[in-house]
mmCIF file of C-alpha atoms and ligand atoms in Angstrom:
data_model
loop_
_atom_site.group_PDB
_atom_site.id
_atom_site.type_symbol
_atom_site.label_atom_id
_atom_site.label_comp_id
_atom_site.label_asym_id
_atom_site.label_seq_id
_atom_site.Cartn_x
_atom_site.Cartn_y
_atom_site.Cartn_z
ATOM 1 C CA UNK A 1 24.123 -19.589 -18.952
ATOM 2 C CA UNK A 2 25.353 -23.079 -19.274
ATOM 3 C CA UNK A 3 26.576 -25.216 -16.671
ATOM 4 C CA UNK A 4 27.900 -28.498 -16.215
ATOM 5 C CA UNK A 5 28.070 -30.037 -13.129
ATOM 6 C CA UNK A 6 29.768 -33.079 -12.143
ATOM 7 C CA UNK A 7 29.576 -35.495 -9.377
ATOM 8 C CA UNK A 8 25.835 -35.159 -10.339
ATOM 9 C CA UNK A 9 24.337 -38.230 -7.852
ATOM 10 C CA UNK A 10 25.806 -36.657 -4.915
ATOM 11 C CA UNK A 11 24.302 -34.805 -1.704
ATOM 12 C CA UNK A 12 25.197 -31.404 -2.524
ATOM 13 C CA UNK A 13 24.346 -32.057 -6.297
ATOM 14 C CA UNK A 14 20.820 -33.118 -5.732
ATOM 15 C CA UNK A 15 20.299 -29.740 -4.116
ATOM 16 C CA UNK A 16 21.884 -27.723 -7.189
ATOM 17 C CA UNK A 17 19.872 -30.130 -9.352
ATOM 18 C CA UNK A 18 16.895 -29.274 -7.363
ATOM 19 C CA UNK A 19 17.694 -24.855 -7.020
ATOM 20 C CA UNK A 20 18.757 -24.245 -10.349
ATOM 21 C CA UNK A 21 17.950 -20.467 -11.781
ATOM 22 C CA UNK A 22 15.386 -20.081 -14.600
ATOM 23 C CA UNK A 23 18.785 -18.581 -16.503
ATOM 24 C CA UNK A 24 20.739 -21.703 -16.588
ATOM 25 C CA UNK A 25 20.625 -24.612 -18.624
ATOM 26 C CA UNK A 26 22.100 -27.397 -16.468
ATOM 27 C CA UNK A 27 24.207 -30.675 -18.062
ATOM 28 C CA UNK A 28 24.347 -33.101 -15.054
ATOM 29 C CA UNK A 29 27.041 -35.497 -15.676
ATOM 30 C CA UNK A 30 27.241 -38.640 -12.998
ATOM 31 C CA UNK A 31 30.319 -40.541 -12.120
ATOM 32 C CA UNK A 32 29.794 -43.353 -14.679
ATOM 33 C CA UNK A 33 28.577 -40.401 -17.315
ATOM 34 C CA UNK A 34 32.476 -38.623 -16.677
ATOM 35 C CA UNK A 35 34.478 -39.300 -14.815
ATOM 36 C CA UNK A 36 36.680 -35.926 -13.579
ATOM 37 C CA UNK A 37 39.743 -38.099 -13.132
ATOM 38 C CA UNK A 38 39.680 -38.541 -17.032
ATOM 39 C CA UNK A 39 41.266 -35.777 -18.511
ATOM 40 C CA UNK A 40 40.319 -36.729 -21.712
ATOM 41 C CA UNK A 41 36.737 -37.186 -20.837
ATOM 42 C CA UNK A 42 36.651 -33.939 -19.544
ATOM 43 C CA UNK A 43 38.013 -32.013 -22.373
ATOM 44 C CA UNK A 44 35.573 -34.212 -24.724
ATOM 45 C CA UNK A 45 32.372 -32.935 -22.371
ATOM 46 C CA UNK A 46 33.575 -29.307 -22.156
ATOM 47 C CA UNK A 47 33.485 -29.322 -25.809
ATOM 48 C CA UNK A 48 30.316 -30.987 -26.089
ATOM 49 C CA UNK A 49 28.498 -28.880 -23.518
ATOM 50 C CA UNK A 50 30.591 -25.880 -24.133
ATOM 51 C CA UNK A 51 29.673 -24.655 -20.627
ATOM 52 C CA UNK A 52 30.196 -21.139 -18.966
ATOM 53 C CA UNK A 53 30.150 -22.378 -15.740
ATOM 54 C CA UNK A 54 31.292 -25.601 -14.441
ATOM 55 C CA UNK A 55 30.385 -26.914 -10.720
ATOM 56 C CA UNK A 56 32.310 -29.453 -9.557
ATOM 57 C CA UNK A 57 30.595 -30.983 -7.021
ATOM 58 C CA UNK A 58 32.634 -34.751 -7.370
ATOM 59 C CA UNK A 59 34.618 -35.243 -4.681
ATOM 60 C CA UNK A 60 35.995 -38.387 -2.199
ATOM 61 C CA UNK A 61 34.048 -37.244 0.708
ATOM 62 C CA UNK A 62 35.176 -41.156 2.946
ATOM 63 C CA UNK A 63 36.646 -39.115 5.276
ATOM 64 C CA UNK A 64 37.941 -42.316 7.532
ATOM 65 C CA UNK A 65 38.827 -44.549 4.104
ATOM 66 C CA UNK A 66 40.738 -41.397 2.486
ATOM 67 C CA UNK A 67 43.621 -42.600 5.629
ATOM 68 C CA UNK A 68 43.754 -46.273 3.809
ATOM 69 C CA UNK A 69 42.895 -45.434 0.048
ATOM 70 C CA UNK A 70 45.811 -42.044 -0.425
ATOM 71 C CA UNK A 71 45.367 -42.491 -4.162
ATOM 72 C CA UNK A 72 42.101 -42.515 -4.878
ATOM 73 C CA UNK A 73 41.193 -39.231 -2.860
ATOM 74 C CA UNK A 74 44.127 -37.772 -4.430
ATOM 75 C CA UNK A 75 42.958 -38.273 -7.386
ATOM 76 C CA UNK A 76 39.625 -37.106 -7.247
ATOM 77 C CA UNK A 77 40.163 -34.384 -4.615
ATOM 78 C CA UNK A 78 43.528 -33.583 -5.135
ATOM 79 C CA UNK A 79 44.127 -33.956 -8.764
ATOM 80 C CA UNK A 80 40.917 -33.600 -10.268
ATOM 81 C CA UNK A 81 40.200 -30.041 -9.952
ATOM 82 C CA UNK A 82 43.690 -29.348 -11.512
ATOM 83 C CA UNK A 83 42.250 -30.797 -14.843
ATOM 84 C CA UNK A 84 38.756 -29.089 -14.704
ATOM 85 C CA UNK A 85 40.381 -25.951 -13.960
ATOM 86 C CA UNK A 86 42.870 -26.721 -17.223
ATOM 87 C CA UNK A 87 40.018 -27.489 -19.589
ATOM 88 C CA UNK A 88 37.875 -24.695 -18.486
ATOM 89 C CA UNK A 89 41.000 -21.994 -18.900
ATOM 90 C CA UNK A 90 40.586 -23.457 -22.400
ATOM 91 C CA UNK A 91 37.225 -22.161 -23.069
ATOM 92 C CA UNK A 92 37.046 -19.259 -21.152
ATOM 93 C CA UNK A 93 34.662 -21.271 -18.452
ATOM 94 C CA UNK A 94 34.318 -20.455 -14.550
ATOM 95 C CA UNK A 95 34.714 -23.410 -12.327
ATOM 96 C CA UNK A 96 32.960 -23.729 -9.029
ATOM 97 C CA UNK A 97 34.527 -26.083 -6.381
ATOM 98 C CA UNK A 98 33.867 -26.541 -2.799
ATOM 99 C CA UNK A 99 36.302 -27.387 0.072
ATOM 100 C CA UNK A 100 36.349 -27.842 3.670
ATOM 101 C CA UNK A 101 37.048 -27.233 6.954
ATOM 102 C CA UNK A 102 39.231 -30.042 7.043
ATOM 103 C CA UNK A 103 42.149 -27.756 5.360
ATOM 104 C CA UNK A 104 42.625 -26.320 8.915
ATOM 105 C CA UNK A 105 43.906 -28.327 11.552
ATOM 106 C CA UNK A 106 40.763 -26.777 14.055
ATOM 107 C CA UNK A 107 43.451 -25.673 16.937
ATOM 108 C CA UNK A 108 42.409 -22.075 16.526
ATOM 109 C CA UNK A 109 40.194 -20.806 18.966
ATOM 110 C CA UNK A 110 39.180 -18.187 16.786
ATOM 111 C CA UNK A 111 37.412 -18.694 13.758
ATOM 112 C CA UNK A 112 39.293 -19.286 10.461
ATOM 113 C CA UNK A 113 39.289 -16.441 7.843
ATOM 114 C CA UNK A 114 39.473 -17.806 3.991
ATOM 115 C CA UNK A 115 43.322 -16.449 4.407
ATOM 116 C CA UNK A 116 43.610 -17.945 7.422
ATOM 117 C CA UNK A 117 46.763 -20.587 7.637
ATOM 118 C CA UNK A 118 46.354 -24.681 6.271
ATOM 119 C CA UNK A 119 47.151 -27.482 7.642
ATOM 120 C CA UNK A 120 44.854 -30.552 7.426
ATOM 121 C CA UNK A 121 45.276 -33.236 9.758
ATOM 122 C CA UNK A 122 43.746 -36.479 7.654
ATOM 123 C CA UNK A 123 44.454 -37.492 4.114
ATOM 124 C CA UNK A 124 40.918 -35.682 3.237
ATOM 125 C CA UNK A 125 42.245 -32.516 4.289
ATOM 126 C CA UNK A 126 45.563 -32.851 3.060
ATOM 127 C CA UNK A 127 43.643 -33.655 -0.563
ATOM 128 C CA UNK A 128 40.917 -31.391 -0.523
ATOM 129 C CA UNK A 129 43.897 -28.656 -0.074
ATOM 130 C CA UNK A 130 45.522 -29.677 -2.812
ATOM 131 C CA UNK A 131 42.638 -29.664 -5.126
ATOM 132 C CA UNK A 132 42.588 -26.204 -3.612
ATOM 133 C CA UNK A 133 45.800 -25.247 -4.965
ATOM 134 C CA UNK A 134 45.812 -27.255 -8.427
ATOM 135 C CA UNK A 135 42.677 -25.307 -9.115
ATOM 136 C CA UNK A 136 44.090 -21.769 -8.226
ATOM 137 C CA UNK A 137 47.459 -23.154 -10.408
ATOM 138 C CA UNK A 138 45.759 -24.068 -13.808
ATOM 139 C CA UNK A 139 44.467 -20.473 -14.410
ATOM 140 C CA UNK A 140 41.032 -20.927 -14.477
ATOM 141 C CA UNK A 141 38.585 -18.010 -13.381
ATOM 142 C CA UNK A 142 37.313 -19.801 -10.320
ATOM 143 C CA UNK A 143 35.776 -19.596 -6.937
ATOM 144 C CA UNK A 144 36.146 -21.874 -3.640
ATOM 145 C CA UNK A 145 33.799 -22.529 -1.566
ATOM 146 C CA UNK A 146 34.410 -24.061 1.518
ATOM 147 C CA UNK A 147 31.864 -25.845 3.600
ATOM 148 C CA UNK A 148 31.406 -27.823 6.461
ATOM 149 C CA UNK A 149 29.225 -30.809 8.502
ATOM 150 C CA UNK A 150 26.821 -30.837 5.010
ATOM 151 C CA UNK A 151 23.509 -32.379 5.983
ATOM 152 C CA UNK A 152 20.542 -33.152 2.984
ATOM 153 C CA UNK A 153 16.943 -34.926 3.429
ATOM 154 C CA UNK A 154 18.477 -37.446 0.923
ATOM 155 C CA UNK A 155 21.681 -39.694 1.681
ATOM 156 C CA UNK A 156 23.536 -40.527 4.263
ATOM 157 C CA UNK A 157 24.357 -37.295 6.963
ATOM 158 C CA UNK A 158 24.961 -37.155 10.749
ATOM 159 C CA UNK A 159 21.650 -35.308 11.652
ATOM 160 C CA UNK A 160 19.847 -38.915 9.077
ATOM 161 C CA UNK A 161 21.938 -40.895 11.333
ATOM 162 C CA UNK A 162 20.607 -39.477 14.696
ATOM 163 C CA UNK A 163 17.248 -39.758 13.221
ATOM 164 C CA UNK A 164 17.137 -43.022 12.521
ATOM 165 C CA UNK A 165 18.725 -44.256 15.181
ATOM 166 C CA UNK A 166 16.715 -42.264 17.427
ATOM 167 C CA UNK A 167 13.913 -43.571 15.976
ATOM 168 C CA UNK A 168 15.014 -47.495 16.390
ATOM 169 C CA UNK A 169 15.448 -46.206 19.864
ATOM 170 C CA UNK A 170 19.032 -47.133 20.088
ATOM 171 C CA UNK A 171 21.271 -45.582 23.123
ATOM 172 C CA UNK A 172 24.015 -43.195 21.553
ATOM 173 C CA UNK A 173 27.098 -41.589 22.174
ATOM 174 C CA UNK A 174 28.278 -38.367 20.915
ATOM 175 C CA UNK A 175 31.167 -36.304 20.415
ATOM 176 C CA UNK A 176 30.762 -33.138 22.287
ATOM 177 C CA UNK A 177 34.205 -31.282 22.143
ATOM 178 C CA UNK A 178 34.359 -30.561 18.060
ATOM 179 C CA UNK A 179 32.559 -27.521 16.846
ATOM 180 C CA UNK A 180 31.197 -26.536 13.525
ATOM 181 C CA UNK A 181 28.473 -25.526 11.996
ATOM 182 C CA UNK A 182 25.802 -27.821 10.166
ATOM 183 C CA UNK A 183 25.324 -27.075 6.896
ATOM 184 C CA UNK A 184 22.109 -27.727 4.395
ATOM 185 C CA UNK A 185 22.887 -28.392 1.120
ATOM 186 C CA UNK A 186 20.090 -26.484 -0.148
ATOM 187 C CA UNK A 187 20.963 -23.335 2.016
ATOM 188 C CA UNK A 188 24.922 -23.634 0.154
ATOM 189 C CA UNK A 189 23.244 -24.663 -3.446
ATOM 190 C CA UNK A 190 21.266 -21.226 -3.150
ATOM 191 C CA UNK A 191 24.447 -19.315 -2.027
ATOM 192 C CA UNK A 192 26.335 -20.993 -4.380
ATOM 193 C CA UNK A 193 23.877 -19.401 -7.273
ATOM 194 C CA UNK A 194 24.622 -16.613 -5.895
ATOM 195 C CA UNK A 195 28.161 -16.699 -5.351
ATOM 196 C CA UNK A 196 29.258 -17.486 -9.385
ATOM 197 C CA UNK A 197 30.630 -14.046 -10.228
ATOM 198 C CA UNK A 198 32.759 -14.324 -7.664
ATOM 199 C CA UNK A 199 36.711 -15.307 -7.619
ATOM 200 C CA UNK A 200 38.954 -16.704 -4.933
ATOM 201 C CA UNK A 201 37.451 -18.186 -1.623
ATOM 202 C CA UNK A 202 34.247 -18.199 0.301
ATOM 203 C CA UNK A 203 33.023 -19.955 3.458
ATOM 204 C CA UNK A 204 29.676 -20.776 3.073
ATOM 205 C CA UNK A 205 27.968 -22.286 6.219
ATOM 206 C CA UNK A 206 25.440 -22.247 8.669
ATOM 207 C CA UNK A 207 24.974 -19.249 10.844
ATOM 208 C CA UNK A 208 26.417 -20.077 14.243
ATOM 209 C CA UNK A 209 28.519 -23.034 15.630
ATOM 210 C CA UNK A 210 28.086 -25.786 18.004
ATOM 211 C CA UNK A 211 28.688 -29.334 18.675
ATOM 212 C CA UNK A 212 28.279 -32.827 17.117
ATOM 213 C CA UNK A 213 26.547 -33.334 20.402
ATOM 214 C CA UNK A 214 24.152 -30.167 20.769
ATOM 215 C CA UNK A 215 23.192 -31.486 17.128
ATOM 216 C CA UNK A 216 22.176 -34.856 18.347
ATOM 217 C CA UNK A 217 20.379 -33.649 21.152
ATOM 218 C CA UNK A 218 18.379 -31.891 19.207
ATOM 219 C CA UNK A 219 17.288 -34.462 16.712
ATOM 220 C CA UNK A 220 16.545 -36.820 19.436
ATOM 221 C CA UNK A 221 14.709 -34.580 21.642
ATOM 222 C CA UNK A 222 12.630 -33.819 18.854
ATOM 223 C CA UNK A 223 12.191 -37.581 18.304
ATOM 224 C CA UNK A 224 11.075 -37.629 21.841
ATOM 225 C CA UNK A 225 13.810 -39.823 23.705
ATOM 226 C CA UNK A 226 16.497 -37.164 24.638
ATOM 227 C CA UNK A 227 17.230 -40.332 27.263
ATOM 228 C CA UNK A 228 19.203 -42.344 24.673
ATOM 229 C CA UNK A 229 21.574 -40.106 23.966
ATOM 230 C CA UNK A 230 24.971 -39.585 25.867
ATOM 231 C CA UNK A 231 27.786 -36.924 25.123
ATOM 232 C CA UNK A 232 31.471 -38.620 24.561
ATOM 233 C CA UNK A 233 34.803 -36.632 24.141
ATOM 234 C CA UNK A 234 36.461 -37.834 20.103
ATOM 235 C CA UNK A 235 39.465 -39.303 21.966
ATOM 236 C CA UNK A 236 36.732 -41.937 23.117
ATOM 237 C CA UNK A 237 35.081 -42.188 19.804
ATOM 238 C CA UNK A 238 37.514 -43.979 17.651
ATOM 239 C CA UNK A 239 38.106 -43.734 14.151
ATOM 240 C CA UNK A 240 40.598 -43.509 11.621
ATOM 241 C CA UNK A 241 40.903 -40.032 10.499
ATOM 242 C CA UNK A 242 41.561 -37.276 13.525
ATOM 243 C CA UNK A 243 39.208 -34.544 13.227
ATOM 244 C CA UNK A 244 40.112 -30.736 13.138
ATOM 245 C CA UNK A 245 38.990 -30.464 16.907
ATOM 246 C CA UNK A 246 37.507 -26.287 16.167
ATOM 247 C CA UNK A 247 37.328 -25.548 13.039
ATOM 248 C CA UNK A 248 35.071 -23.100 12.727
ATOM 249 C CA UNK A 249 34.914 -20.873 9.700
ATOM 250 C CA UNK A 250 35.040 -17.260 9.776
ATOM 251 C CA UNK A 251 31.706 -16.011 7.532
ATOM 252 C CA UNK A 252 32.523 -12.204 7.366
ATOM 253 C CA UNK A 253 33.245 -12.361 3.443
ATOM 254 C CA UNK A 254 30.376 -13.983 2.601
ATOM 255 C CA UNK A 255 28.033 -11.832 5.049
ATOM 256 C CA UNK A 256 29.758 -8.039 2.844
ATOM 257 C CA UNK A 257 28.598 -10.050 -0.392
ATOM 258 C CA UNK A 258 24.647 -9.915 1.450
ATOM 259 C CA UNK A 259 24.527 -13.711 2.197
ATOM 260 C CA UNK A 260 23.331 -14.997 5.674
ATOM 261 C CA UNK A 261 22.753 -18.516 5.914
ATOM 262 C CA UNK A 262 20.173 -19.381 8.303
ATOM 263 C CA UNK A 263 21.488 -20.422 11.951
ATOM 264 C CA UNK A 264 22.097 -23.988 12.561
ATOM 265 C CA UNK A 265 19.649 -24.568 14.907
ATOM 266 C CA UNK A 266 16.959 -23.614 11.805
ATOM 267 C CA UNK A 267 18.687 -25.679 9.363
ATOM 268 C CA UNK A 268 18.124 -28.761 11.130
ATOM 269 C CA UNK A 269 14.842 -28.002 12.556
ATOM 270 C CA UNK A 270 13.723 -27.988 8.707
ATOM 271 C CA UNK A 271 15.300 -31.364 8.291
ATOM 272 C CA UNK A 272 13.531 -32.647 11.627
ATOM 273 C CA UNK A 273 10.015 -31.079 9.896
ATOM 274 C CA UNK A 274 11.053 -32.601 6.852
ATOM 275 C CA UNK A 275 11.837 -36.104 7.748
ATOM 276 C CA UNK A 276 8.271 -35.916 10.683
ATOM 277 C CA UNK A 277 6.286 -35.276 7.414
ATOM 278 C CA UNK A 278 7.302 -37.800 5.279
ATOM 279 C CA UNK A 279 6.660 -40.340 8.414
ATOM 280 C CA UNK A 280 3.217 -39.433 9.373
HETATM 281 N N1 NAP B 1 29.652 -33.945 3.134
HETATM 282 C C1 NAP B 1 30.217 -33.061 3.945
HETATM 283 O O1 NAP B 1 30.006 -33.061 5.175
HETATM 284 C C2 NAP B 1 31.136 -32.014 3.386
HETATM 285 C C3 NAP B 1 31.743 -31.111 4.261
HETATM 286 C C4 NAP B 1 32.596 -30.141 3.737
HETATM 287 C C5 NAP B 1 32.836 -30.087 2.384
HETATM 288 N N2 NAP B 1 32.259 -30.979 1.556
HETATM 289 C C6 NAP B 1 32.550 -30.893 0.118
HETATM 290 O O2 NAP B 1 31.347 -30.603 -0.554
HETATM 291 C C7 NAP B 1 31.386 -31.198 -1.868
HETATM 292 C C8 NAP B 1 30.159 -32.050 -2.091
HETATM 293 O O3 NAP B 1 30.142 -33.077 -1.119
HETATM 294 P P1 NAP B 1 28.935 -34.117 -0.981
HETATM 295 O O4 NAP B 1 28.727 -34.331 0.460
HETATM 296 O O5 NAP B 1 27.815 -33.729 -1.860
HETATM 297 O O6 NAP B 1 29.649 -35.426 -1.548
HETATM 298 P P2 NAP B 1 28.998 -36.832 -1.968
HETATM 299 O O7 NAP B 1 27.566 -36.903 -1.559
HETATM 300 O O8 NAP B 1 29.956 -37.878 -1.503
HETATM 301 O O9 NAP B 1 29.016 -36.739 -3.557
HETATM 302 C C9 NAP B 1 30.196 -36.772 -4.263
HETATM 303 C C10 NAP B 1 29.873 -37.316 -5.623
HETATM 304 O O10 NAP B 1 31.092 -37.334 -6.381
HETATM 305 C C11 NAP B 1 31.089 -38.531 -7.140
HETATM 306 N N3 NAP B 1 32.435 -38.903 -7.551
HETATM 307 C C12 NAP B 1 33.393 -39.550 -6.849
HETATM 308 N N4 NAP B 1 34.468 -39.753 -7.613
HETATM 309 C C13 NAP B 1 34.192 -39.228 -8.830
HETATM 310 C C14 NAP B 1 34.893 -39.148 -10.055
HETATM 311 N N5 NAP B 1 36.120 -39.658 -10.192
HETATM 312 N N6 NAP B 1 34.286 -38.525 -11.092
HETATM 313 C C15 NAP B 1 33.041 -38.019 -10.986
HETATM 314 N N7 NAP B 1 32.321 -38.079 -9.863
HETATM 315 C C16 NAP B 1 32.901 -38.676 -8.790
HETATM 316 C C17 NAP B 1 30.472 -39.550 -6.222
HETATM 317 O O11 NAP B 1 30.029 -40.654 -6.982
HETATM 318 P P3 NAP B 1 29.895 -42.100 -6.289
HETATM 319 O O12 NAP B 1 28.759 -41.956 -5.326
HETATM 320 O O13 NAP B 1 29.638 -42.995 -7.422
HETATM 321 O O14 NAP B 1 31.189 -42.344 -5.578
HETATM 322 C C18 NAP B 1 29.336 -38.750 -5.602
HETATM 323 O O15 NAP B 1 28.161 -38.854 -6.388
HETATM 324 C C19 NAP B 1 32.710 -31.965 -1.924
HETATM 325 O O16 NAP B 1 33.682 -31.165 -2.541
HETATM 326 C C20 NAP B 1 33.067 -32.175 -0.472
HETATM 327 O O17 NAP B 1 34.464 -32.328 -0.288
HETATM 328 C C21 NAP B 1 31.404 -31.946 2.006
#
C-alpha cells in the first residue's frame, strides 16, 4: 500500500510517521515539499507517488488567528481537501482527513453522533466544515475522522503547556465549564490505520470526557504543586475564537468497528510518564 501524507511536520503527522504498518510504504510530503493549496502540485505528486491512500493531515489548526486570517484557513481547511479529494477520484486513491469538534456549536448536552447537526461557532469550525463537505463533493472514496483536544509529546499542546508551566511554578487559571475529551495523537494515528477501509465519518477520541480544568489538575498534581492552579469559567478567559462550550463526540461507531481508545485520564498519564522520563 502506498500512502502519501501531507502536512508531514505536524503533531498528528509525527505520530503516523512514527505508527506506520509494515504494509505501507509512506511518501511524507511537508508544507514547503507541497503545498495542498496548489492544485497543480498536488496532481504533479499524486502522479509521482501514485498513492492508494492519501492522509491529509495539513490543516490551519490557529484556532484564535483563523477569526483574523478568513482566507488562509479557508484555503487550507476549507478548500484544500476539495482538491485532494479531486486528484485522488482521478486515480482511484482513498483520502483520509480529520475534522473536529469545532463543526458543532457544543450546546448539546448529549453527545454528538457523526450525523448529528453542524454549526461551528469560529472561522475554524466554519472551515474545517467546509473541507468536510468539499471532500464528500469531489467524489473521492474517503473517510472523516473527527477529533478533538489532540495532545503529542512533541509540539505545542494544552497538557505541554500545563507542564511547563507547572514546572516554572507559575500560578494558573483554567477553564472549567468546556468538556471534551483529550486526545493522543498516537492513540488516533493507530485508529486511523485501522480505520482506512472505511467510508464516511468517524469520531475518534479519547474514552471519556472532562474538563480543560480536570486536565490541568492533573498534570500539575502530578508535577507536585496542585496549589498553582485555579479553575476559571471561558467567559473570564478571553480570546478570540468562542469555543463550542460541550462538544462532546458520540464514539458508538467507532466502538461496533472494535476500536476503544484508552480513557483520557490514561492518555495523559502516559504523556506525564513520558515527559518525567525525559527530565530525570
Ligand atoms: N490540534 C488539535 O487539537 C486538533 C483537534 C481536532 C482536530 N484536529 C485536526 O487534526 C488534524 C491534524 O492537526 P495537528 O494538530 O496535527 O495540526 P498541526 O500540528 O498544526 O499540523 C498541521 C500541519 O499542516 C501544515 N500545513 C499548513 N498549511 C499547509 C499547506 N497549505 N500545505 C501543506 N501543509 C500545510 C502545517 O505546516 P506549518 O507548520 O508549516 O504551518 C503543519 O505542519 C487537522 O485536520 C486538525 O484540524 C486537531
Amino acid at each position: 500500500m502506498r500512502v502519501l501524507l501531507t502536512g508531514a511536520n505536524g503533531m498528528l503527522a509525527h505520530a503516523l510517521r512514527e505508527t506506520v504498518p509494515s504494509n505501507a510504504e509512506m511518501f511524507a510530503r511537508s508544507r514547503a515539499e507541497l503545498d495542498v493549496t496548489d492544485a497543480d502540485a498536488i496532481s504533479r505528486e499524486l502522479a509521482a507517488a501514485q498513492p492508494d491512500v492519501i492522509i491529509n493531515a495539513a490543516a490551519y489548526t490557529a484556532v484564535d488567528r483563523a477569526e483574523s486570517d478568513l482566507d488562509s484557513a479557508e484555503r487550507v481547511n476549507g478548500v484544500a481537501p476539495g482538491l485532494l479529494g479531486t486528484a485522488a477520484a482521478r486515480i482511484g486513491a482513498k483520502v483520509v482527513h480529520y475534522s473536529t469538534d469545532h463543526v458543532f456549536d457544543g450546546k448539546s448536552v448529549t453527545p454528538y453522533a457523526e450525523d448529528a447537526g453542524t454549526n461551528p461557532i469560529n472561522a475554524y469550525g466554519r472551515s474545517k466544515l467546509h473541507g468536510e463537505q468539499a471532500l464528500h463533493a469531489s467524489g473521492a472514496n474517503h473517510v472523516i475522522l473527527r477529533t478533538q483536544w489532540l495532545f503529542a509529546d512533541v509540539g505545542r499542546s494544552f497538557p505541554d503547556t500545563m507542564w511547563t508551566r507547572a514546572r516554572a511554578g507559575l500560578q494558573t487559571r483554567v477553564v472549567d465549564d468546556q468538556r471534551g475529551a483529550p486526545t493522543y495523537a498516537g492513540d488516533l494515528a493507530r485508529a486511523t490505520w485501522s480505520l482506512l477501509d472505511e467510508e464516511g465519518i468517524i469520531h475518534v477520541v479519547s474514552d471519556g470526557a472532562t474538563t480543560w480544568f480536570e486536565v490541568a489538575r492533573r498534570v500539575f498534581a502530578a508535577a507536585g504543586c496542585p496549589e498553582l492552579l485555579a479553575p476559571c469559567s471561558a467567559s473570564e478567559y478571553l480570546v478570540d475564537a468562542q469555543r463550542p462550550p460541550n462538544a462532546v463526540l458520540d464514539t458508538t461507531r467507532l466502538r461496533s468497528l472494535g476500536i476503544i481508545l484508552p480513557t483520557w485520564t490514561v492518555a495523559i498519564d502516559g504523556f506525564i510518564a513520558r515527559r518525567t522520563a525525559a527530565e530525570s
